[in-house]
Amino acid sequence: MSTEAVERRLHNALWWAKVQSAGPLEVDPDTPAVAGLTRAVAPDGSSVWLVPTLPSGAGHGVLDELNAPPVAVEQPNETARILAICVACCWTDRSAPAWPGSTGTLAQIRSVYAGMRGRPEQSSDLTLIIGSLRRLHATHWLLWNDKAGEVRLGPRVITWTAADLSTLRDLCRHLPDPPPPVLSTQPPAEPVSDTALPTATAPPDTALPSATAPSDTALPSATAPSGDEGEADE
């Protein structure tokens, strides 16, 4: 066996050991490919997830060995229900792959959850939803941002087969439609072309006021704020 082949085997064995210990791993994009690990590129291209490619029909023993349980065992029905809701909220273009999807919000999840239950939201619902989101984040089915209240599908969804996606499309059709997301950070605005920018020079007939001779409508003195300014400060 050549030295190159030995090094390749050692490289693969090292990364598989890491995956067995920690589950799917987020690494730099320039990390070499690993046999048997699927690469899920982050939406912004800043990182790559290494996800184990599971054999067809893998049982619980294999999944546990790879640190990739099918779904969190605590409250499995409730957790699976929240995963289905997040798929409906984050997989907006269902003609495309599920990964990476788009960002969903806690408000969307709560709305769909209440619609599924066919009743107004109860005080205990939020506790169940947050608990399920955290379990799904811990098992890499979701990427849940607790502080922002936002969620994306996790890297493990890249392993879903065409049959899985077909089933999920049908499931999403039976769920209530989520409201539009209101994200904590909106995407940057489109850049304005040079032709749309106003000219920096003043028109000849409208001269700028002199800096040494303010008009009667000059700004109030900083030492004597008006009543409106006092109200604004409050």
Coordinates of C-alpha atoms in Angstrom, one line a residue:
M1 CA 0.0 0.0 0.0
S2 CA 1.4 3.4 -1.0
T3 CA 2.1 6.1 1.5
E4 CA -0.6 8.3 0.0
A5 CA -3.2 5.5 0.5
V6 CA -2.1 5.1 4.1
E7 CA -2.4 8.8 4.8
R8 CA -5.8 8.9 3.2
R9 CA -7.1 6.0 5.4
L10 CA -5.7 7.7 8.5
H11 CA -7.3 11.0 7.5
N12 CA -10.7 9.3 7.0
A13 CA -10.4 7.3 10.3
L14 CA -9.6 10.5 12.2
W15 CA -12.6 12.4 11.0
W16 CA -14.9 9.4 11.5
A17 CA -13.7 9.1 15.1
K18 CA -14.6 12.8 15.5
V19 CA -18.0 12.4 14.0
Q20 CA -18.7 9.3 16.2
S21 CA -17.7 11.4 19.3
A22 CA -19.5 14.6 18.5
G23 CA -22.0 14.0 15.7
P24 CA -22.0 16.2 12.5
L25 CA -19.1 18.7 12.5
E26 CA -18.8 22.2 11.3
V27 CA -15.4 22.8 9.6
D28 CA -13.6 25.2 7.3
P29 CA -14.5 25.0 3.6
D30 CA -11.0 24.0 2.7
T31 CA -11.1 20.8 4.8
P32 CA -10.4 17.8 2.5
A33 CA -13.3 15.5 1.7
V34 CA -13.8 12.4 3.9
A35 CA -15.1 9.1 2.5
G36 CA -18.6 8.4 3.8
L37 CA -19.2 11.9 5.1
T38 CA -21.5 14.2 3.1
R39 CA -20.5 17.9 2.9
A40 CA -23.3 20.4 3.7
V41 CA -22.1 23.9 2.7
A42 CA -23.4 26.7 4.9
P43 CA -25.7 29.3 3.2
D44 CA -23.0 32.0 3.3
G45 CA -20.2 29.6 2.3
S46 CA -18.2 30.3 5.4
S47 CA -18.2 26.7 6.7
V48 CA -19.1 23.2 5.8
W49 CA -20.8 20.5 7.8
L50 CA -19.5 16.9 7.7
V51 CA -22.5 14.6 8.1
P52 CA -22.3 10.8 8.2
T53 CA -23.9 9.1 5.2
L54 CA -26.1 6.5 6.9
P55 CA -26.6 3.1 5.3
S56 CA -30.1 2.3 4.1
G57 CA -32.2 0.9 6.9
A58 CA -29.7 1.6 9.6
G59 CA -31.0 0.6 12.9
H60 CA -30.9 2.3 16.3
G61 CA -27.6 0.6 17.1
V62 CA -25.8 2.1 14.1
L63 CA -27.3 5.5 14.6
D64 CA -26.3 5.6 18.3
E65 CA -22.8 4.5 17.3
L66 CA -22.6 7.5 14.9
N67 CA -24.0 9.8 17.6
A68 CA -27.0 10.4 15.2
P69 CA -30.2 9.3 16.9
P70 CA -33.2 9.5 14.5
V71 CA -35.0 11.9 16.9
A72 CA -34.6 12.9 20.5
V73 CA -36.1 10.2 22.7
E74 CA -37.6 12.6 25.2
Q75 CA -41.1 13.4 24.1
P76 CA -40.5 12.0 20.6
N77 CA -44.0 12.7 19.3
E78 CA -43.9 16.4 20.3
T79 CA -40.4 16.7 19.0
A80 CA -41.3 15.2 15.7
R81 CA -44.3 17.5 15.4
I82 CA -42.0 20.6 15.9
L83 CA -39.6 19.3 13.3
A84 CA -42.4 19.0 10.8
I85 CA -43.5 22.5 11.5
C86 CA -39.9 23.8 11.1
V87 CA -39.7 22.0 7.7
A88 CA -42.9 23.8 6.7
C89 CA -41.5 27.2 7.8
C90 CA -37.9 26.8 6.5
W91 CA -38.3 24.7 3.3
T92 CA -40.1 27.4 1.4
D93 CA -38.9 26.3 -2.1
R94 CA -40.0 22.7 -2.2
S95 CA -38.8 22.1 -5.7
A96 CA -35.3 22.6 -4.3
P97 CA -33.3 20.5 -1.8
A98 CA -34.3 21.0 1.9
W99 CA -30.7 22.1 2.8
P100 CA -30.0 24.9 3.4
G101 CA -33.5 26.3 3.2
S102 CA -34.4 29.7 4.7
T103 CA -34.7 31.2 8.1
G104 CA -37.9 30.7 10.1
T105 CA -39.0 32.3 13.4
L106 CA -40.5 31.3 16.7
A107 CA -43.6 33.3 15.9
Q108 CA -44.2 31.2 12.8
I109 CA -43.7 28.0 14.7
R110 CA -46.2 29.1 17.4
S111 CA -48.7 30.1 14.8
V112 CA -48.6 26.8 12.9
Y113 CA -48.5 24.8 16.2
A114 CA -51.7 26.5 17.4
G115 CA -53.3 25.8 14.0
M116 CA -52.4 22.2 14.1
R117 CA -53.9 21.8 17.6
G118 CA -57.1 23.6 16.5
R119 CA -57.2 25.9 19.5
P120 CA -55.7 29.1 20.8
E121 CA -52.2 29.0 22.2
Q122 CA -51.9 27.9 25.8
S123 CA -49.3 28.9 28.3
S124 CA -47.7 25.4 28.3
D125 CA -47.3 25.4 24.5
L126 CA -44.2 27.6 24.5
T127 CA -42.4 25.4 27.0
L128 CA -43.0 22.4 24.8
I129 CA -42.0 24.2 21.6
I130 CA -38.7 25.6 23.1
G131 CA -37.8 22.2 24.6
S132 CA -38.3 20.4 21.3
L133 CA -36.3 23.1 19.4
R134 CA -33.4 22.6 21.8
R135 CA -33.5 18.8 21.5
L136 CA -33.5 19.1 17.7
H137 CA -30.7 21.6 17.8
A138 CA -28.6 19.2 20.0
T139 CA -29.1 16.4 17.5
H140 CA -28.4 18.6 14.4
W141 CA -31.8 18.3 12.9
L142 CA -32.2 22.1 13.4
L143 CA -30.0 25.1 13.9
W144 CA -31.9 27.0 16.6
N145 CA -30.8 30.5 17.7
D146 CA -32.3 30.9 21.2
K147 CA -31.5 34.6 21.5
A148 CA -32.9 35.7 18.2
G149 CA -35.8 33.3 18.2
E150 CA -34.9 32.0 14.7
V151 CA -34.3 28.6 13.2
R152 CA -32.9 26.9 10.2
L153 CA -33.0 23.3 9.1
G154 CA -29.9 21.5 10.4
P155 CA -27.2 19.7 8.4
R156 CA -28.6 16.3 8.9
V157 CA -31.5 17.1 6.5
I158 CA -29.0 16.8 3.6
T159 CA -29.2 13.1 4.0
W160 CA -33.0 13.0 3.3
T161 CA -33.7 10.9 0.2
A162 CA -36.0 11.8 -2.7
A163 CA -38.6 9.5 -1.1
D164 CA -38.2 11.4 2.2
L165 CA -38.6 14.7 0.5
S166 CA -41.7 13.5 -1.3
T167 CA -43.3 12.5 2.0
L168 CA -42.4 15.8 3.6
R169 CA -43.9 17.8 0.7
D170 CA -47.2 16.0 1.2
L171 CA -47.0 16.6 5.0
C172 CA -46.4 20.3 4.5
R173 CA -49.5 20.6 2.3
H174 CA -51.6 19.5 5.2
L175 CA -50.1 21.9 7.7
P176 CA -51.4 25.4 8.3
D177 CA -49.5 28.1 6.3
P178 CA -47.1 30.0 8.5
P179 CA -47.2 33.8 8.5
P180 CA -44.4 35.7 6.8
P181 CA -41.2 35.7 8.9
V182 CA -40.1 38.9 10.6
L183 CA -36.3 38.4 11.1
S184 CA -34.1 40.1 13.6
T185 CA -31.7 41.1 10.8
Q186 CA -33.0 41.9 7.4
P187 CA -31.0 41.3 4.2
P188 CA -29.0 44.3 3.0
A189 CA -30.8 46.6 0.6
E190 CA -30.0 46.5 -3.1
P191 CA -27.2 48.9 -4.0
V192 CA -28.3 52.1 -5.8
S193 CA -26.8 52.6 -9.2
D194 CA -24.7 55.7 -10.0
T195 CA -27.4 57.1 -12.3
A196 CA -30.0 57.1 -9.4
L197 CA -27.7 59.1 -7.0
P198 CA -28.4 62.9 -6.7
T199 CA -25.7 65.2 -7.8
A200 CA -23.3 66.5 -5.2
T201 CA -23.2 70.1 -6.6
A202 CA -25.9 72.6 -5.8
P203 CA -28.0 74.0 -8.6
P204 CA -26.8 77.5 -9.7
D205 CA -30.0 79.3 -8.8
T206 CA -30.2 77.8 -5.2
A207 CA -27.0 78.9 -3.4
L208 CA -26.2 77.2 -0.1
P209 CA -26.8 79.4 3.0
S210 CA -23.7 81.1 4.4
A211 CA -22.1 79.4 7.4
T212 CA -21.4 82.8 9.0
A213 CA -24.9 84.2 8.6
P214 CA -27.5 81.7 9.9
S215 CA -31.1 82.4 8.9
D216 CA -34.0 83.0 11.3
T217 CA -34.9 79.3 11.1
A218 CA -31.5 78.2 12.4
L219 CA -31.4 75.2 14.9
P220 CA -32.0 76.1 18.5
S221 CA -29.0 76.7 20.8
A222 CA -27.7 73.6 22.5
T223 CA -27.9 75.5 25.8
A224 CA -31.6 76.2 25.6
P225 CA -33.5 73.1 24.4
S226 CA -37.1 73.6 23.4
G227 CA -40.0 72.0 25.1
D228 CA -40.3 69.4 22.2
E229 CA -36.7 68.3 22.7
G230 CA -37.2 67.8 26.4
E231 CA -40.2 65.6 25.7
A232 CA -38.1 63.6 23.2
D233 CA -35.3 63.1 25.7
E234 CA -37.9 61.6 28.1

